[in-house]
Short mmCIF file of C-alpha atoms and ligand atoms in Angstrom, two decimals:
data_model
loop_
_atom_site.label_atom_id
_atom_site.label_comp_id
_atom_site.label_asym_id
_atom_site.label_seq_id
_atom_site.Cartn_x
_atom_site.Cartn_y
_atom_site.Cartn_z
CA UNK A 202 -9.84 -95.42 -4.09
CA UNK A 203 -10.49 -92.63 -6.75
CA UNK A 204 -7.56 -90.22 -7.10
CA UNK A 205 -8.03 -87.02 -4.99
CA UNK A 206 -7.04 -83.27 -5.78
CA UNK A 207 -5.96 -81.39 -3.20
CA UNK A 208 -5.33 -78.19 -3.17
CA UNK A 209 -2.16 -76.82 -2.34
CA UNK A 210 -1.31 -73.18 -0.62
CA UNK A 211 2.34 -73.05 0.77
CA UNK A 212 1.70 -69.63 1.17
CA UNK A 213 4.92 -67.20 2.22
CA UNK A 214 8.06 -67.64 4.62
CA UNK A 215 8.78 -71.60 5.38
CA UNK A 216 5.30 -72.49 4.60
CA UNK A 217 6.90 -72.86 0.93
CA UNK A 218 9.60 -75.14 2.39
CA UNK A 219 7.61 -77.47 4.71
CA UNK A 220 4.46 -78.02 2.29
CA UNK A 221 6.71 -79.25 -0.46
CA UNK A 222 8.60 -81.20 1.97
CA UNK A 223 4.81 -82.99 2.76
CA UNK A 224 4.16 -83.20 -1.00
CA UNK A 225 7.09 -85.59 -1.01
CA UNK A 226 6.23 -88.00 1.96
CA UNK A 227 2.30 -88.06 0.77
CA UNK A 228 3.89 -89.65 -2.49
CA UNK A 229 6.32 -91.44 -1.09
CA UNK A 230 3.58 -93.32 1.09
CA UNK A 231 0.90 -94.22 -1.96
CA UNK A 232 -1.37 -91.29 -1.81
CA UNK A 233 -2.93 -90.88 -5.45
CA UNK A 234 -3.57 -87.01 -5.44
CA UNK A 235 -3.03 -84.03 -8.48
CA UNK A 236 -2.42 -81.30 -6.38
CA UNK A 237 -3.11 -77.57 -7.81
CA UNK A 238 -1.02 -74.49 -6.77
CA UNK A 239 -3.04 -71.87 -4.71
CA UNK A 240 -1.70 -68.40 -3.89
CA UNK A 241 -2.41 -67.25 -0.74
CA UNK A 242 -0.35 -64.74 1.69
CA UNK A 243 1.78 -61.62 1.33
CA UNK A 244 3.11 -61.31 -1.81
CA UNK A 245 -0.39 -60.88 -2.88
CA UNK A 246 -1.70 -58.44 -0.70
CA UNK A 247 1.18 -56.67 -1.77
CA UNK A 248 0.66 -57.04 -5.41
CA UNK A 249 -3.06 -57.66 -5.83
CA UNK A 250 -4.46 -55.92 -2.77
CA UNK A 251 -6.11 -59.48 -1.22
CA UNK A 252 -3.73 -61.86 0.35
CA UNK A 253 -7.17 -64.84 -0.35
CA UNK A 254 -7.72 -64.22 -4.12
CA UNK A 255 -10.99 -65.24 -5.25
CA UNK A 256 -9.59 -67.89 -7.82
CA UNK A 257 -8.12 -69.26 -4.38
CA UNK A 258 -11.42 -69.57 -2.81
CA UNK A 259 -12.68 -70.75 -6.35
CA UNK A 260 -10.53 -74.04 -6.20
CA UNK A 261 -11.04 -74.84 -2.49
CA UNK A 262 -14.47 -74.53 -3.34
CA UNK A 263 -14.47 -76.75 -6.02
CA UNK A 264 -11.90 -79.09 -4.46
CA UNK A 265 -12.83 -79.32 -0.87
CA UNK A 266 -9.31 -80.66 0.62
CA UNK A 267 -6.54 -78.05 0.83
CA UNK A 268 -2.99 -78.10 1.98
CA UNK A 269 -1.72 -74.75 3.62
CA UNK A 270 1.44 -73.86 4.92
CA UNK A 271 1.76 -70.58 6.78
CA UNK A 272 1.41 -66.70 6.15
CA UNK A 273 2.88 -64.02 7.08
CA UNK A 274 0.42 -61.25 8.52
CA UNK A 275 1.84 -57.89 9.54
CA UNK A 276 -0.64 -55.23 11.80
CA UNK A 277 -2.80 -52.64 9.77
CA UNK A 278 -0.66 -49.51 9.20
CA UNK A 279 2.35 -51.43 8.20
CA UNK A 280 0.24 -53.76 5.85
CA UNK A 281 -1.00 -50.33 4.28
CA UNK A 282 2.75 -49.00 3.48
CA UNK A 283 3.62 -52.28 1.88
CA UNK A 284 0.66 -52.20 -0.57
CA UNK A 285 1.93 -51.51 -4.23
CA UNK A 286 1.60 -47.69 -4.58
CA UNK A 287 -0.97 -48.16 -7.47
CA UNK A 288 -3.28 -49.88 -4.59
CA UNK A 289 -3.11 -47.55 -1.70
CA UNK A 290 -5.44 -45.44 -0.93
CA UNK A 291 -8.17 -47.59 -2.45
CA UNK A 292 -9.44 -48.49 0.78
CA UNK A 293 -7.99 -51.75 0.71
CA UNK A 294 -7.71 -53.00 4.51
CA UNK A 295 -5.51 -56.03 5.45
CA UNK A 296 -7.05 -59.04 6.88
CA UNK A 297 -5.19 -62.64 7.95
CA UNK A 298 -6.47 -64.90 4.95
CA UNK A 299 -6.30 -68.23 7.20
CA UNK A 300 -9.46 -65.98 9.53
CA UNK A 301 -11.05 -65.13 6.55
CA UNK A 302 -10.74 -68.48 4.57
CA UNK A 303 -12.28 -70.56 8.31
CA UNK A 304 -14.66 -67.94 7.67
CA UNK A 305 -15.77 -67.88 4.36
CA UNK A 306 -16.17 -72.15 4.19
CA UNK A 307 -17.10 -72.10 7.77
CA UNK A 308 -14.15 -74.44 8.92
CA UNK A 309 -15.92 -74.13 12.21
CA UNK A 310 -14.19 -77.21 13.86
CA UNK A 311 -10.52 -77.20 14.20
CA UNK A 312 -8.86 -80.06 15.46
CA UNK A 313 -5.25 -79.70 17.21
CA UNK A 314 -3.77 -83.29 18.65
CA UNK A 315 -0.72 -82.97 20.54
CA UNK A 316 0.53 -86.60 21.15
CA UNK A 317 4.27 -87.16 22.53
CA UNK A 318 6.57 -89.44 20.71
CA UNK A 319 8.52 -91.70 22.79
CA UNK A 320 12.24 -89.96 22.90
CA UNK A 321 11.42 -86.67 21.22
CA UNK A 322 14.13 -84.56 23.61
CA UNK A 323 11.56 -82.04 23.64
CA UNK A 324 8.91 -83.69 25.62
CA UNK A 325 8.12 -82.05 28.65
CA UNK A 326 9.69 -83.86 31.94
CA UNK A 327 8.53 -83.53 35.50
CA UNK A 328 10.26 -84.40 39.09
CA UNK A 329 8.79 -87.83 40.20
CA UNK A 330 8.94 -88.79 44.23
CA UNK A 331 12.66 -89.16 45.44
CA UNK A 332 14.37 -87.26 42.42
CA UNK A 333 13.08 -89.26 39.81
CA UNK A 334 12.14 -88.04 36.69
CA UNK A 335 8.95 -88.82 34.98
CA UNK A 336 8.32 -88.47 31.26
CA UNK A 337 3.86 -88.80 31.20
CA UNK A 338 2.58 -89.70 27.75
CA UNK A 339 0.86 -86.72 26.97
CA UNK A 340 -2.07 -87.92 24.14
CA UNK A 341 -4.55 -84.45 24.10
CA UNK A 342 -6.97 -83.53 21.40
CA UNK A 343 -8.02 -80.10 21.31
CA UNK A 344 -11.44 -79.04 19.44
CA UNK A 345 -11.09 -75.46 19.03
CA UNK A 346 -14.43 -73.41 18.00
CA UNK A 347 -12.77 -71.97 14.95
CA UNK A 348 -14.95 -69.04 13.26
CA UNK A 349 -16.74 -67.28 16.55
CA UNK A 350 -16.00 -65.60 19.72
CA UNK A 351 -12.87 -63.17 20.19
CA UNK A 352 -11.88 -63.92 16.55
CA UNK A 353 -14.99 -63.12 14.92
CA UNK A 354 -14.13 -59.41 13.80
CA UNK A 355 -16.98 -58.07 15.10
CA UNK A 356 -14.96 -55.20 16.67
CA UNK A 357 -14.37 -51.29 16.83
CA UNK A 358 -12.27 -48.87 18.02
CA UNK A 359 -14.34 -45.65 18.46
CA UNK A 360 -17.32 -47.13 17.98
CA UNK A 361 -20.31 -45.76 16.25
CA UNK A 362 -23.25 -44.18 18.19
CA UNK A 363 -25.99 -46.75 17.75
CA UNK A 364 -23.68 -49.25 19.21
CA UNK A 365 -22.54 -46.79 21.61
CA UNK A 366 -26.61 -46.74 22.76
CA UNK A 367 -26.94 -50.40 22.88
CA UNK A 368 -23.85 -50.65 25.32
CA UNK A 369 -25.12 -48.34 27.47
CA UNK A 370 -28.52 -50.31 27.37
CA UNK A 371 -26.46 -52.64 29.57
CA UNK A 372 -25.77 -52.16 33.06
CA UNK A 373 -22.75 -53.17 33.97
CA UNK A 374 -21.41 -50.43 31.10
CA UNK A 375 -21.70 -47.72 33.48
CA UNK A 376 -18.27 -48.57 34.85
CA UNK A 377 -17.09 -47.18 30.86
CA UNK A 378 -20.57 -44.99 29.83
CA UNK A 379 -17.84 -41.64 30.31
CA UNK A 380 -15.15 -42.43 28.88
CA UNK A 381 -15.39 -40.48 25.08
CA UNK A 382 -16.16 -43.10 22.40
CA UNK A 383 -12.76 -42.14 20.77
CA UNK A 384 -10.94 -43.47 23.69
CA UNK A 385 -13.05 -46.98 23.44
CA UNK A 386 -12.15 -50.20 21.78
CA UNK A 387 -14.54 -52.87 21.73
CA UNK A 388 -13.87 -56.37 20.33
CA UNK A 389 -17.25 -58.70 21.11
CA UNK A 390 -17.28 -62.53 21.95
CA UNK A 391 -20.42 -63.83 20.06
CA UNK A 392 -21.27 -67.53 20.67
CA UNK A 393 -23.71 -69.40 18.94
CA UNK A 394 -25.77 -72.43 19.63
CA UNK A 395 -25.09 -73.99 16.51
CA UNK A 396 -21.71 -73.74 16.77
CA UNK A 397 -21.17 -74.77 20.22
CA UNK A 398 -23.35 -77.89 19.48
CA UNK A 399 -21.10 -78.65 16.65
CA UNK A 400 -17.67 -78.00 18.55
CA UNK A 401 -18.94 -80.00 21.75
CA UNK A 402 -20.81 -82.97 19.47
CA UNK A 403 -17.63 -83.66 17.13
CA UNK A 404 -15.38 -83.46 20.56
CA UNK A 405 -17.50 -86.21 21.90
CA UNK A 406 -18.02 -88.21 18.86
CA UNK A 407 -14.03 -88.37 18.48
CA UNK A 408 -13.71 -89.51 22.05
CA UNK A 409 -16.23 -92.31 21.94
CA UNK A 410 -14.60 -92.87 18.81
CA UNK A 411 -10.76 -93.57 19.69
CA UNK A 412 -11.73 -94.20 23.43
CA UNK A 413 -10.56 -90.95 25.52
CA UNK A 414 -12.04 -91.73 29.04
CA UNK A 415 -12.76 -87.53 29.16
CA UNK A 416 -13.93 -84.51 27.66
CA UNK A 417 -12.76 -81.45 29.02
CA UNK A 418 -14.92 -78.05 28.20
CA UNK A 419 -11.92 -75.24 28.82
CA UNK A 420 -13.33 -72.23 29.68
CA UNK A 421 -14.48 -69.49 32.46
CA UNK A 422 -17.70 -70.24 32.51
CA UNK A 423 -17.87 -68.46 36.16
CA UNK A 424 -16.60 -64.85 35.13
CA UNK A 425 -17.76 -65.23 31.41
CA UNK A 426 -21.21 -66.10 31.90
CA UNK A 427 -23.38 -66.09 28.76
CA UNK A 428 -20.55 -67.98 26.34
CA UNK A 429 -18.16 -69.84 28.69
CA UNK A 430 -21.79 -70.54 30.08
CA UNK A 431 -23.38 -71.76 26.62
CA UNK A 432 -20.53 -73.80 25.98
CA UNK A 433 -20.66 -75.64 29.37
CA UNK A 434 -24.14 -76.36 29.13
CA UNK A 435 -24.27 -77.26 25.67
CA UNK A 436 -21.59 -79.89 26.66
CA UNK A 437 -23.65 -80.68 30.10
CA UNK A 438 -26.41 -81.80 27.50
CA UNK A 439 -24.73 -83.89 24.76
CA UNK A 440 -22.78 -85.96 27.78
CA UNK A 441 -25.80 -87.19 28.36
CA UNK A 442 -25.69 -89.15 25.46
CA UNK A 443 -22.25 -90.56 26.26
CA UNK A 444 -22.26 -91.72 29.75
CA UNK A 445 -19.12 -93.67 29.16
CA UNK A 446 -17.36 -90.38 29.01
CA UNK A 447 -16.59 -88.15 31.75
CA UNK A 448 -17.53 -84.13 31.22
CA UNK A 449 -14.77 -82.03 33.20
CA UNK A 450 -14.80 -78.53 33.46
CA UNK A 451 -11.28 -76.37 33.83
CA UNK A 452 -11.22 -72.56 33.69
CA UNK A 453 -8.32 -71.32 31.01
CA UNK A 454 -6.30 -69.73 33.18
CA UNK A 455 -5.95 -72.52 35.56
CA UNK A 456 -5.63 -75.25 32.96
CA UNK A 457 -2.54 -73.00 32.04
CA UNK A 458 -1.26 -73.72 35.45
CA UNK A 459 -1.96 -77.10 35.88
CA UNK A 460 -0.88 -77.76 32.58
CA UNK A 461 2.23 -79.34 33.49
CA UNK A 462 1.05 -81.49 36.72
CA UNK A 463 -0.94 -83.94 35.07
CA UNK A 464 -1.03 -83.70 31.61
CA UNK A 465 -1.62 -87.13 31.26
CA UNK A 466 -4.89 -86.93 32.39
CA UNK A 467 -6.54 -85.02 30.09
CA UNK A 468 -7.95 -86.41 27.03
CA UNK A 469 -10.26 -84.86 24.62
CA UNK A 470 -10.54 -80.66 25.02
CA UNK A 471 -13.32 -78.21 23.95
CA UNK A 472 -12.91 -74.60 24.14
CA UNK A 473 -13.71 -71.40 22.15
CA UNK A 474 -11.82 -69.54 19.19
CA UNK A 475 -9.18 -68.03 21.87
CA UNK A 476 -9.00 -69.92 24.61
CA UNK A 477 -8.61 -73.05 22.42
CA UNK A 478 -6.02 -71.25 20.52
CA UNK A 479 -3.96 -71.05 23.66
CA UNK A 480 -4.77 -74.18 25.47
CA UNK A 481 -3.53 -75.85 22.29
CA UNK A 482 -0.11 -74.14 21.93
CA UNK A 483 0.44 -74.89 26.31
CA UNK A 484 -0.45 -78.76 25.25
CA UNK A 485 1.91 -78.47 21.95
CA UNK A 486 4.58 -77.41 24.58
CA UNK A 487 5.18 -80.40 25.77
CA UNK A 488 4.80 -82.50 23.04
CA UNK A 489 7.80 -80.69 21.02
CA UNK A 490 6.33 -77.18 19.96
CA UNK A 491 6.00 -75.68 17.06
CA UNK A 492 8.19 -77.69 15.34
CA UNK A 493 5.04 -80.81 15.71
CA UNK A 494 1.73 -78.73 15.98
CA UNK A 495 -0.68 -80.17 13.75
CA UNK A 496 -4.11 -79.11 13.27
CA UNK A 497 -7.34 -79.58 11.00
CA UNK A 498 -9.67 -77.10 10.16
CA UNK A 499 -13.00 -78.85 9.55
CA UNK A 500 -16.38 -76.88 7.84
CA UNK A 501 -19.13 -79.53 6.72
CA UNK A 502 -17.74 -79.07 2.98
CA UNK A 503 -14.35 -78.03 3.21
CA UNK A 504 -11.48 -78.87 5.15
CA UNK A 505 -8.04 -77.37 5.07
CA UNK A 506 -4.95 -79.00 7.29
CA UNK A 507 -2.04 -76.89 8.38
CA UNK A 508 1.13 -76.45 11.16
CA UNK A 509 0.19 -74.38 13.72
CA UNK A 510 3.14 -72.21 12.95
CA UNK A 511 3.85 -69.40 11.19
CA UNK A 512 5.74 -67.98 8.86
CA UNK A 513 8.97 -68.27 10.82
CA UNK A 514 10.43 -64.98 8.45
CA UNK A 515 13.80 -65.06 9.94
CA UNK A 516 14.79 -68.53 8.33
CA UNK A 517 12.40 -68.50 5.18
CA UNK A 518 15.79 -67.58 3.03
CA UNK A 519 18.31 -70.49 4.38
CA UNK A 520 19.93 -72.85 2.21
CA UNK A 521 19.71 -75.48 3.02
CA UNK A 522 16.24 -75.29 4.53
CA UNK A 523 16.69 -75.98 8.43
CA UNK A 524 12.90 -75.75 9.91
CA UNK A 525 11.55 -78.88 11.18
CA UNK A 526 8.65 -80.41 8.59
CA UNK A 527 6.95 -82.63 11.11
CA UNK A 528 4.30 -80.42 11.79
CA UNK A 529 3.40 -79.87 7.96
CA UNK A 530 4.11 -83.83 7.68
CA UNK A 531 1.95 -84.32 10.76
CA UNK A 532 -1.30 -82.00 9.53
CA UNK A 533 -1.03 -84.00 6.16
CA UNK A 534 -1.26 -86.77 7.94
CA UNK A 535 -4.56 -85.47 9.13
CA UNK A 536 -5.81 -85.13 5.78
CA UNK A 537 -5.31 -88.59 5.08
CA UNK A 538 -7.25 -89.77 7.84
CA UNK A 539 -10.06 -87.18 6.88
CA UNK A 540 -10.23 -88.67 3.25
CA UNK A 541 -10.28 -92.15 4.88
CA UNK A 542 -6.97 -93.39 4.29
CA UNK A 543 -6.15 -94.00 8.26
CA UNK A 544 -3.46 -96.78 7.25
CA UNK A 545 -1.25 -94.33 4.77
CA UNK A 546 -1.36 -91.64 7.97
CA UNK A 547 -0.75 -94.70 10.56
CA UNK A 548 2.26 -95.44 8.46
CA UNK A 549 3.34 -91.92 7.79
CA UNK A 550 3.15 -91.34 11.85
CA UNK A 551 4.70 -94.43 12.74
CA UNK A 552 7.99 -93.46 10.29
CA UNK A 553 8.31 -90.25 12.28
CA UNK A 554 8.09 -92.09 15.51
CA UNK A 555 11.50 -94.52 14.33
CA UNK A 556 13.36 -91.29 12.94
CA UNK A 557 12.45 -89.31 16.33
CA UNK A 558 13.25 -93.10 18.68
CA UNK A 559 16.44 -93.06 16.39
CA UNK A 560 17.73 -89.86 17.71
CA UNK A 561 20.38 -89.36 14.47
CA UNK A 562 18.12 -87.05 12.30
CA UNK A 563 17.14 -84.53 14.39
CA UNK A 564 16.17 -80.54 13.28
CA UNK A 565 17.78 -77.53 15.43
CA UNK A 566 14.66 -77.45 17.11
CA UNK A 567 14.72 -80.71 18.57
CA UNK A 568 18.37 -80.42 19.60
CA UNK A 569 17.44 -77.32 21.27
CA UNK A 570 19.86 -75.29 19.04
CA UNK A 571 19.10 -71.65 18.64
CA UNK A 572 18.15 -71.42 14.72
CA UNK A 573 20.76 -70.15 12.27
CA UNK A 574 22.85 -70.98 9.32
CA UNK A 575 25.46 -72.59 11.87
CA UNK A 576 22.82 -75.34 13.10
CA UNK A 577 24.10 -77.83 10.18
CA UNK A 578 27.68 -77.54 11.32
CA UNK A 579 26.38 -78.23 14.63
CA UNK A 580 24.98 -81.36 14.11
CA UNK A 581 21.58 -80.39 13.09
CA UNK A 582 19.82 -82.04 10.03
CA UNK A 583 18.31 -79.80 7.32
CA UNK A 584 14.65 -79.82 6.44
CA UNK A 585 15.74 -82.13 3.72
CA UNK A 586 17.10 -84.54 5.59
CA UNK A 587 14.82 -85.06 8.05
CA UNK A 588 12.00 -85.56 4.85
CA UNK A 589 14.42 -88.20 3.24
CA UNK A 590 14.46 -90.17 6.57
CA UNK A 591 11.24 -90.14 7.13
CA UNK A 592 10.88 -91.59 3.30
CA UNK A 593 13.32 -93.77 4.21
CA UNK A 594 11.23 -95.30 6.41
CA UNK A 595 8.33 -95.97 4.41
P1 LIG B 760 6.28 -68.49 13.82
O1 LIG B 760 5.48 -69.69 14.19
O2 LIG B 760 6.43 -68.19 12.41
O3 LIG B 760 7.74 -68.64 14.42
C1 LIG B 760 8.06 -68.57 15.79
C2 LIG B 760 9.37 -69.31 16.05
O4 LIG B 760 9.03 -70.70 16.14
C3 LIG B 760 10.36 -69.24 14.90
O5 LIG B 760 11.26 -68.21 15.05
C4 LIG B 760 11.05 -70.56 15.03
O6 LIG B 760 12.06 -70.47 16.03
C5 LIG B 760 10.01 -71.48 15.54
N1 LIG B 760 9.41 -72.30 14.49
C6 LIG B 760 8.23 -72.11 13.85
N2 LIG B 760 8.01 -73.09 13.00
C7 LIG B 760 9.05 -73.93 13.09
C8 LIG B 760 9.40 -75.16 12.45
N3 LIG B 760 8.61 -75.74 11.55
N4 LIG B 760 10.57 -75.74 12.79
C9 LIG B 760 11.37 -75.20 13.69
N5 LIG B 760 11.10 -74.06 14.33
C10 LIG B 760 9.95 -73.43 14.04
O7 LIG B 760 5.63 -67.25 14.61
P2 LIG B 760 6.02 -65.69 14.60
O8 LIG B 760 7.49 -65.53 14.47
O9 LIG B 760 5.33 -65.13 15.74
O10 LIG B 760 5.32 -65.12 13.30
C11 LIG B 760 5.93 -65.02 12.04
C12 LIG B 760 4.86 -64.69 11.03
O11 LIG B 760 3.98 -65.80 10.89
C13 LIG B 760 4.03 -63.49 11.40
O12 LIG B 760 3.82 -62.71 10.26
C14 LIG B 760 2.74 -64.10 11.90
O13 LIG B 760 1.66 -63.25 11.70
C15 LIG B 760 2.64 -65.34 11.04
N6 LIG B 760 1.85 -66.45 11.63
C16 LIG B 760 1.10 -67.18 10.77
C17 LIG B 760 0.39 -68.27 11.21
C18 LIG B 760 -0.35 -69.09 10.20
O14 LIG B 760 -0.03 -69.02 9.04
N7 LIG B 760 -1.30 -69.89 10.59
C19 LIG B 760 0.39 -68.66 12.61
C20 LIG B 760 1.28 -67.88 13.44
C21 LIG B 760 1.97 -66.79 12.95
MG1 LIG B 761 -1.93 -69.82 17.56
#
């Protein structure tokens, strides 16, 4: 196989820790790669007034594969005082790069497994019959719409008159039609055809694919008519090419409930931007956390693969490092199997597995230690460690 670049955006906070940490294993394992350096993230919305510099988007561009690690956003007002003074006041306004980069390439399919390894203390438990306790295998795949609905940006807060008329051409806005624009916010949850065919035809596809008996659309479709209600239908109508895979329907908020009763019976999930977003932190909840939340963000040139976590300010100065890299390690992982090189990321996966069945290298996280410098002299390996056992393995 050709060599690949990737490109590589650690981004701020312990993004810059765990992405390295990745760089390693990929090598360690075989991948052939020249990765190039992409600055993304606070410092340079600080400095340069755009925390996704064009040469950024440039190199993805050219590329097609990045890396990312994790940025740190901070709400509007604050973002403005931390501008360099030269900048302010030039109208810049702050907006989360990782939003703006799924926009831009249209990484419209994000992908977010959460599969339990056997003897990671964090997996979620349950009471079986007679006091027992029952560990299920928890093996979910969320597809998460990634570029529409509550995330879209399409939003105001006092809004403008001629939207202020079309709202009011609706009638169910009578309910807010006196309350003084300046007192309104209004975010909008556009869904799209296209999109919702994609979300609900790659969610199927990957079930028939690696042989998850269900699909799940995770919505509201009830109270949320017109795009809970597009997204049902639209996965209504592509089951019907699949009739060796069962459509199930599950409004968010009682999925959140039931969460924990049987998640072993859920396979493959579809939702929108938001309610995907939080169906797929509940499933990485009992599959470990943050700490092993993996996703893909997919566009039909692009793809970038990243934790699901953030930043994590509070430990980005520790040395040693003491953040767990499995989730970085993990979403690499991904990219392997995007690029086609499944038995690199089998590998990769199944060296994890042996350090987590092990139990001797563990991060604070997984000993349920509360994160500090003191975690090491607690028993607690360091980012570092955990990395070189996992190379070990290989
Ligand atoms: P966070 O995910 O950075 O951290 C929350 C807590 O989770 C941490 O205090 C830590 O205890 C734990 N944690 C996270 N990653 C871990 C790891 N690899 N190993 C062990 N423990 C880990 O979320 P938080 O604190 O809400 O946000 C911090 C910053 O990150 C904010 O500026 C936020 O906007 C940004 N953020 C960025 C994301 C991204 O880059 N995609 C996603 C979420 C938050
Ligand atoms: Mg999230």
């Amino acid at each position: 196989m050709s060599k690949r670049t990737v490109v590589t955006m650690p981004g701020d906070g312990i993004g810059k820790v765990v992405l390295p940490a990745s760089l390693q294993v990929l090598d360690k394992v075989g991948f052939e790669a020249d990765y190039i350096h992409a600055d993304i993230g606070w410092e340079f919305w600080r400095r340069e007034g755009n925390p996704l510099p064009d040469r950024t988007i440039e190199l993805l561009a050219e590329h097609k594969i990045g890396l990312f690690g994790a940025i740190t956003s901070k709400p509007k007002t604050e973002a403005v005082k931390e501008l360099d003074p030269s900048l302010r006041d030039k109208g810049h306004v702050y907006y989360s790069p990782i939003v703006a980069m799924r926009q831009k390439f249209q990484l419209d399919i994000c992908v977010r497994p959460c599969r339990s390894f056997p003897h990671n203390p964090l997996n979620f438990v349950r009471k079986g019959p007679g006091n027992t306790i029952e560990e299920p295998v928890v093996d979910v795949v969320i597809f998460r719409q990634n570029t529409e609905g509550l995330y879209g940006g399409v939003e105001w807060t006092n809004p403008p008159q001629i939207v202020m008329d079309a709202l009011k051409s609706h009638p169910k806005f009578m309910n807010f039609a006196s309350t003084p624009p300046q007192e309104l916010a209004v975010s909008t949850r556009i869904f799209t055809q296209k999109a919702c065919n994609r979300i609900v035809g790659e969610a199927f596809k990957y079930a028939r694919k690696f042989g998850y008996k269900s699909v799940t659309v995770c919505e509201k479709p009830n109270v949320i008519r017109e795009t809970s209600g597009m997204m049902l239908q639209t996965a209504e109508r592509i089951q019907k090419d699949y009739p060796d895979i069962a459509l199930w329907n599950t409004n968010i908020d009682a999925q959140m409930m039931w969460l924990t009763k049987n998640p072993e019976d859920y396979g493959v999930i579809v939702a929108g931007n938001m309610f995907g977003d939080i169906v797929s932190d509940g499933f990485a909840g009992l599959v470990g956390g943050l700490g092993f939340a993996c996703s893909a963000n997919i566009g039909e040139e692009v793809a970038v693969f990243e934790p699901t976590h953030g930043s994590a300010p509070k430990y980005q100065h520790l040395k040693p490092a003491i953040v767990n890299p499995m989730a970085m390690i993990l979403s690499a992982c991904m990219m392997l199997d995007h690029v086609g090189e499944t038995d690199k990321a089998r590998r990769i996966r199944e060296a994890i597995a042996e350090v987590i069945q092990e139990g001797k290298t563990y991060t604070y996280d997984m000993l349920k230690l509360r994160g500090g410098p003191e975690v090491l002299a607690q028993g607690a390996a360091s980012t570092d460690q955990v990395t070189a056992a996992i190379m070990e393995k290989l």
